[in-house]
Amino acid sequence: MSTTFVLVISTGGTIASTTDPATGSLVPRLSAEELVRDCGTTEEVRVFDALSLDSSSVRLADIDTLIDLSRKALADARICGIVITHGTDSMAETALALDLVHDDARPIVLTGAQYPADHPQADGPKNLHRAISLAADPLSRGRGVMVNFGGDTHAARGLLKKDTQNLRAFELSAPMTLPRPRPVAPAPLAQFNVPILRAWPGADGALVDYVISTRPDGIVIEALGSGNVSAEMGQALARALSAKIPVVVSTSVAFGEVQLAYGGAGGGASLGELGALSAGWLRAGQARIALVTALATGTEPSVLLGF
């Protein structure tokens, strides 16, 4: 029987970056082959360079590419797991997008780095070494998409980046691993326009009204507290809902569940009565991914939001 192996797919990010000598800025330059060589793994590995981006520039079309690559790769029975190297800025979003459509027992593991490859204490090699080991481990089967970073392993759902510099950069917004909804068949995400709007105390409705005028496919609100906005923003969101634009309410608070409990024009309960959906444990970036995936696949959004 042919030897099994881990497929490492690179997309850029800090883990692949070195410092530009002229400007001092970080630029992703290293290939997947170079990353694997430097991590010192003893597992059998194959590599593929998919993208070379700072993850703040990852588009829905790029996520479509990664979903397609992963599914095609898993048609090869010799692959025991996949590792995707990725920038930390949008790692949680990409991880959830993959998890929502991942229907194979073999794991997909995302990892990256806080320090660039040429930093004296570069954390990328150790993170990649651990991620490859996790992907190769038979005990990882059936766990869906995971992020392995700084010695921690987290499920994709509910993941957030909690610190801009700490080497243990990720945590779950919930105190437990959240149940995964049944995976849905993938469909292209890139055609959908779902912006995220941040609430602030006393906000008026102008920004929401402008977004309504652009005819988005949905809106995610990064609300205050457990899911509240100002009265004026709430009134504008009511106009969005009246125009049949799906609205999902998340929160700018790092931890805890969104509970649509308060009354008043901007209160979560009032918005919920008008048809807005709670993001539950998902923060705004992941709520956007869940809503876009629901729209693309014809799935009821509440199912992929997790309630």
Short mmCIF file of C-alpha atoms in Angstrom, two decimals:
data_model
loop_
_atom_site.label_atom_id
_atom_site.label_comp_id
_atom_site.label_asym_id
_atom_site.label_seq_id
_atom_site.Cartn_x
_atom_site.Cartn_y
_atom_site.Cartn_z
CA MET A 1 0.00 0.00 0.00
CA SER A 2 1.29 3.51 -0.81
CA THR A 3 2.70 5.58 2.04
CA THR A 4 0.28 8.08 3.52
CA PHE A 5 1.29 11.70 3.83
CA VAL A 6 0.22 15.12 5.08
CA LEU A 7 -0.45 17.77 2.44
CA VAL A 8 0.77 21.25 3.43
CA ILE A 9 -0.92 24.09 1.54
CA SER A 10 0.65 27.53 1.92
CA THR A 11 -1.21 30.82 1.58
CA GLY A 12 1.34 33.37 2.81
CA GLY A 13 0.91 35.22 6.10
CA THR A 14 3.48 36.07 8.76
CA ILE A 15 4.75 32.50 8.90
CA ALA A 16 6.00 32.89 5.31
CA SER A 17 7.17 36.49 5.70
CA THR A 18 10.60 38.02 5.97
CA THR A 19 11.61 41.63 6.54
CA ASP A 20 12.14 43.81 3.50
CA PRO A 21 15.61 45.35 3.98
CA ALA A 22 14.63 48.60 2.29
CA THR A 23 11.34 49.34 4.05
CA GLY A 24 11.39 47.15 7.16
CA SER A 25 7.92 45.84 6.28
CA LEU A 26 6.99 42.16 6.33
CA VAL A 27 6.36 40.44 2.99
CA PRO A 28 5.33 36.78 2.47
CA ARG A 29 8.14 35.18 0.46
CA LEU A 30 8.72 31.61 1.67
CA SER A 31 7.27 28.65 -0.19
CA ALA A 32 5.55 25.67 1.38
CA GLU A 33 8.66 23.59 0.66
CA GLU A 34 10.85 26.06 2.55
CA LEU A 35 8.43 26.20 5.48
CA VAL A 36 8.33 22.41 5.80
CA ARG A 37 12.10 22.12 5.50
CA ASP A 38 12.61 24.66 8.29
CA CYS A 39 10.12 23.06 10.68
CA GLY A 40 12.07 19.80 11.00
CA THR A 41 9.11 17.42 10.76
CA THR A 42 9.79 13.72 10.39
CA GLU A 43 6.33 13.03 8.94
CA GLU A 44 5.86 12.25 5.26
CA VAL A 45 4.77 15.52 3.66
CA ARG A 46 3.82 16.87 0.23
CA VAL A 47 3.44 20.60 -0.45
CA PHE A 48 1.42 22.99 -2.57
CA ASP A 49 1.65 26.78 -2.86
CA ALA A 50 -1.88 28.13 -3.24
CA LEU A 51 -1.62 31.83 -2.36
CA SER A 52 0.93 34.35 -1.12
CA LEU A 53 -1.09 36.94 0.78
CA ASP A 54 -1.33 38.82 4.01
CA SER A 55 -4.49 37.28 5.40
CA SER A 56 -6.15 40.68 5.74
CA SER A 57 -6.37 40.52 1.93
CA VAL A 58 -7.97 37.05 1.73
CA ARG A 59 -11.18 37.35 -0.30
CA LEU A 60 -14.16 35.04 -0.45
CA ALA A 61 -12.82 33.93 -3.85
CA ASP A 62 -9.59 32.84 -2.14
CA ILE A 63 -11.59 30.87 0.41
CA ASP A 64 -13.45 29.23 -2.48
CA THR A 65 -10.04 28.23 -3.86
CA LEU A 66 -8.97 26.66 -0.55
CA ILE A 67 -12.24 24.77 -0.20
CA ASP A 68 -11.90 23.43 -3.74
CA LEU A 69 -8.23 22.48 -3.25
CA SER A 70 -8.97 20.68 0.01
CA ARG A 71 -11.85 18.68 -1.42
CA LYS A 72 -9.87 17.66 -4.50
CA ALA A 73 -6.87 16.72 -2.35
CA LEU A 74 -8.96 14.51 -0.07
CA ALA A 75 -9.98 12.45 -3.10
CA ASP A 76 -6.47 10.99 -2.74
CA ALA A 77 -6.72 8.18 -0.17
CA ARG A 78 -3.00 8.54 0.60
CA ILE A 79 -3.54 11.92 2.25
CA CYS A 80 -4.07 11.43 5.98
CA GLY A 81 -4.63 15.11 6.72
CA ILE A 82 -4.15 18.63 5.43
CA VAL A 83 -2.28 21.56 6.98
CA ILE A 84 -2.91 25.08 5.71
CA THR A 85 -0.42 27.79 6.64
CA HIS A 86 -2.29 31.07 6.94
CA GLY A 87 -2.01 34.59 8.32
CA THR A 88 -3.55 35.13 11.73
CA ASP A 89 -5.72 38.15 10.85
CA SER A 90 -8.41 36.08 9.14
CA MET A 91 -7.45 32.55 10.17
CA ALA A 92 -10.61 32.10 12.24
CA GLU A 93 -12.81 33.05 9.29
CA THR A 94 -11.09 30.72 6.83
CA ALA A 95 -11.16 27.89 9.37
CA LEU A 96 -14.91 28.19 9.85
CA ALA A 97 -15.57 28.44 6.10
CA LEU A 98 -13.70 25.18 5.60
CA ASP A 99 -15.38 23.53 8.60
CA LEU A 100 -18.91 24.31 7.44
CA VAL A 101 -18.40 22.19 4.30
CA HIS A 102 -15.86 19.64 5.56
CA ASP A 103 -17.52 16.21 5.41
CA ASP A 104 -14.41 14.01 5.55
CA ALA A 105 -13.09 12.34 8.72
CA ARG A 106 -9.52 13.39 7.91
CA PRO A 107 -8.52 16.61 9.63
CA ILE A 108 -7.72 20.00 8.20
CA VAL A 109 -5.40 21.98 10.48
CA LEU A 110 -4.59 25.68 10.10
CA THR A 111 -1.51 27.26 11.60
CA GLY A 112 0.68 30.33 11.20
CA ALA A 113 2.93 32.59 13.21
CA GLN A 114 3.08 35.80 15.19
CA TYR A 115 6.73 36.43 14.32
CA PRO A 116 8.16 36.43 10.79
CA ALA A 117 10.48 33.70 9.58
CA ASP A 118 13.60 35.84 10.03
CA HIS A 119 12.78 36.80 13.64
CA PRO A 120 15.28 35.48 16.23
CA GLN A 121 12.42 33.75 18.09
CA ALA A 122 10.36 32.77 15.05
CA ASP A 123 7.39 30.68 16.20
CA GLY A 124 6.33 29.46 12.76
CA PRO A 125 8.56 26.38 12.54
CA LYS A 126 7.38 24.99 15.88
CA ASN A 127 3.74 25.74 15.05
CA LEU A 128 4.01 24.02 11.67
CA HIS A 129 5.79 21.01 13.18
CA ARG A 130 2.96 20.56 15.69
CA ALA A 131 0.25 21.09 13.08
CA ILE A 132 1.73 18.43 10.80
CA SER A 133 1.93 15.99 13.71
CA LEU A 134 -1.71 16.71 14.57
CA ALA A 135 -2.84 16.21 10.98
CA ALA A 136 -0.95 12.89 10.80
CA ASP A 137 -2.36 11.58 14.10
CA PRO A 138 -5.14 8.98 13.59
CA LEU A 139 -6.79 10.33 16.76
CA SER A 140 -7.47 13.59 14.92
CA ARG A 141 -9.94 11.90 12.60
CA GLY A 142 -13.50 13.14 12.95
CA ARG A 143 -12.56 16.41 14.65
CA GLY A 144 -13.27 18.62 11.66
CA VAL A 145 -11.21 21.72 10.98
CA MET A 146 -8.86 22.85 13.74
CA VAL A 147 -6.36 25.58 14.45
CA ASN A 148 -3.09 24.54 16.10
CA PHE A 149 -1.16 27.55 17.32
CA GLY A 150 1.22 28.29 20.18
CA GLY A 151 0.81 24.80 21.59
CA ASP A 152 -3.00 25.09 21.67
CA THR A 153 -5.45 23.16 19.53
CA HIS A 154 -8.88 24.70 19.00
CA ALA A 155 -11.93 23.77 16.97
CA ALA A 156 -12.81 26.24 14.22
CA ARG A 157 -16.27 27.18 15.48
CA GLY A 158 -16.27 30.11 17.90
CA LEU A 159 -12.57 30.83 17.39
CA LEU A 160 -11.20 34.34 17.82
CA LYS A 161 -7.80 35.97 17.76
CA LYS A 162 -7.44 37.35 21.27
CA ASP A 163 -4.02 39.05 21.17
CA THR A 164 -1.97 40.89 18.56
CA GLN A 165 1.40 39.64 19.86
CA ASN A 166 1.00 36.78 22.33
CA LEU A 167 2.29 33.49 20.90
CA ARG A 168 -0.87 31.79 22.19
CA ALA A 169 -2.97 34.02 19.96
CA PHE A 170 -6.29 32.15 19.72
CA GLU A 171 -9.11 31.17 22.02
CA LEU A 172 -12.75 30.13 21.83
CA SER A 173 -15.41 32.71 22.65
CA ALA A 174 -17.29 29.91 24.46
CA PRO A 175 -16.19 28.03 27.59
CA MET A 176 -16.51 24.72 25.72
CA THR A 177 -16.05 23.23 22.27
CA LEU A 178 -19.17 24.04 20.30
CA PRO A 179 -21.07 21.35 18.39
CA ARG A 180 -20.55 21.38 14.64
CA PRO A 181 -23.67 21.62 12.46
CA ARG A 182 -23.97 18.99 9.76
CA PRO A 183 -21.65 19.98 6.88
CA VAL A 184 -23.31 21.43 3.82
CA ALA A 185 -22.32 20.89 0.20
CA PRO A 186 -19.99 23.70 -0.88
CA ALA A 187 -21.12 26.45 -3.21
CA PRO A 188 -19.23 29.52 -4.45
CA LEU A 189 -19.07 32.30 -1.85
CA ALA A 190 -17.41 35.03 -3.90
CA GLN A 191 -20.61 36.35 -5.47
CA PHE A 192 -22.08 37.43 -2.13
CA ASN A 193 -21.73 40.85 -0.52
CA VAL A 194 -22.16 40.82 3.26
CA PRO A 195 -20.53 43.78 5.04
CA ILE A 196 -19.81 44.04 8.76
CA LEU A 197 -20.91 47.26 10.47
CA ARG A 198 -19.58 48.23 13.89
CA ALA A 199 -21.97 49.79 16.40
CA TRP A 200 -20.89 52.56 18.74
CA PRO A 201 -22.70 54.47 21.48
CA GLY A 202 -25.12 57.00 20.03
CA ALA A 203 -24.58 55.97 16.40
CA ASP A 204 -27.04 57.36 13.88
CA GLY A 205 -28.55 55.34 11.06
CA ALA A 206 -26.67 56.93 8.15
CA LEU A 207 -24.14 54.15 7.65
CA VAL A 208 -26.80 51.44 7.72
CA ASP A 209 -28.97 53.40 5.30
CA TYR A 210 -26.06 53.79 2.92
CA VAL A 211 -25.38 50.06 3.03
CA ILE A 212 -29.07 49.36 2.37
CA SER A 213 -28.80 51.54 -0.75
CA THR A 214 -26.04 49.27 -2.11
CA ARG A 215 -28.40 46.24 -1.96
CA PRO A 216 -26.20 43.86 0.05
CA ASP A 217 -27.03 40.19 0.39
CA GLY A 218 -26.94 40.52 4.16
CA ILE A 219 -25.55 42.62 7.01
CA VAL A 220 -23.62 41.57 10.11
CA ILE A 221 -23.67 44.00 13.02
CA GLU A 222 -20.84 44.01 15.52
CA ALA A 223 -23.06 45.25 18.31
CA LEU A 224 -22.37 46.36 21.85
CA GLY A 225 -22.76 44.16 24.90
CA SER A 226 -24.95 41.13 24.42
CA GLY A 227 -26.31 42.43 21.11
CA ASN A 228 -27.50 46.04 21.32
CA VAL A 229 -27.15 49.15 19.15
CA SER A 230 -28.32 52.77 19.51
CA ALA A 231 -31.98 53.56 18.91
CA GLU A 232 -31.16 55.33 15.63
CA MET A 233 -29.06 52.44 14.32
CA GLY A 234 -31.78 50.05 15.43
CA GLN A 235 -34.37 51.98 13.45
CA ALA A 236 -32.14 51.80 10.37
CA LEU A 237 -31.68 48.06 10.84
CA ALA A 238 -35.46 47.76 11.01
CA ARG A 239 -35.52 49.37 7.55
CA ALA A 240 -32.98 46.80 6.35
CA LEU A 241 -35.09 43.95 7.65
CA SER A 242 -38.18 45.49 6.06
CA ALA A 243 -36.26 45.45 2.77
CA LYS A 244 -35.73 41.67 3.23
CA ILE A 245 -32.00 42.01 3.91
CA PRO A 246 -30.87 39.36 6.42
CA VAL A 247 -29.33 40.89 9.56
CA VAL A 248 -27.12 38.95 11.99
CA VAL A 249 -26.23 40.50 15.33
CA SER A 250 -22.82 39.69 16.81
CA THR A 251 -20.85 41.59 19.46
CA SER A 252 -17.58 43.45 19.92
CA VAL A 253 -17.16 41.74 23.31
CA ALA A 254 -14.53 39.01 23.11
CA PHE A 255 -16.20 36.27 25.13
CA GLY A 256 -19.73 35.09 25.82
CA GLU A 257 -22.90 34.43 23.88
CA VAL A 258 -24.98 37.03 22.06
CA GLN A 259 -28.36 37.13 23.77
CA LEU A 260 -31.02 39.31 22.20
CA ALA A 261 -32.59 40.32 25.49
CA TYR A 262 -33.09 44.10 25.63
CA GLY A 263 -36.04 46.20 24.47
CA GLY A 264 -36.07 49.63 22.90
CA ALA A 265 -35.48 50.51 19.26
CA GLY A 266 -31.86 49.35 19.38
CA GLY A 267 -32.26 46.50 21.83
CA GLY A 268 -31.44 42.96 20.75
CA ALA A 269 -34.87 41.63 21.66
CA SER A 270 -36.56 44.30 19.53
CA LEU A 271 -34.31 43.51 16.59
CA GLY A 272 -34.97 39.81 17.05
CA GLU A 273 -38.73 40.40 16.95
CA LEU A 274 -38.23 42.08 13.57
CA GLY A 275 -36.30 39.08 12.22
CA ALA A 276 -32.66 39.76 13.08
CA LEU A 277 -30.68 36.66 14.01
CA SER A 278 -28.30 36.20 16.90
CA ALA A 279 -24.76 35.15 16.02
CA GLY A 280 -24.71 33.06 19.18
CA TRP A 281 -21.08 32.37 20.09
CA LEU A 282 -19.70 33.54 16.74
CA ARG A 283 -17.92 36.85 16.50
CA ALA A 284 -18.60 39.15 13.56
CA GLY A 285 -16.05 37.70 11.13
CA GLN A 286 -17.23 34.14 11.64
CA ALA A 287 -20.89 35.23 11.65
CA ARG A 288 -20.32 36.77 8.21
CA ILE A 289 -18.83 33.49 6.95
CA ALA A 290 -21.78 31.52 8.35
CA LEU A 291 -24.30 33.88 6.74
CA VAL A 292 -22.53 33.90 3.36
CA THR A 293 -22.30 30.09 3.39
CA ALA A 294 -25.98 29.85 4.26
CA LEU A 295 -26.92 32.19 1.42
CA ALA A 296 -24.69 30.34 -1.05
CA THR A 297 -25.99 26.91 -0.15
CA GLY A 298 -29.66 27.74 0.45
CA THR A 299 -29.36 26.77 4.12
CA GLU A 300 -31.35 28.40 6.89
CA PRO A 301 -28.81 30.82 8.43
CA SER A 302 -29.73 29.90 12.01
CA VAL A 303 -28.51 26.34 11.33
CA LEU A 304 -24.98 27.45 10.42
CA LEU A 305 -24.92 30.13 13.11
CA GLY A 306 -25.42 27.25 15.51
CA PHE A 307 -28.84 27.52 17.10
#
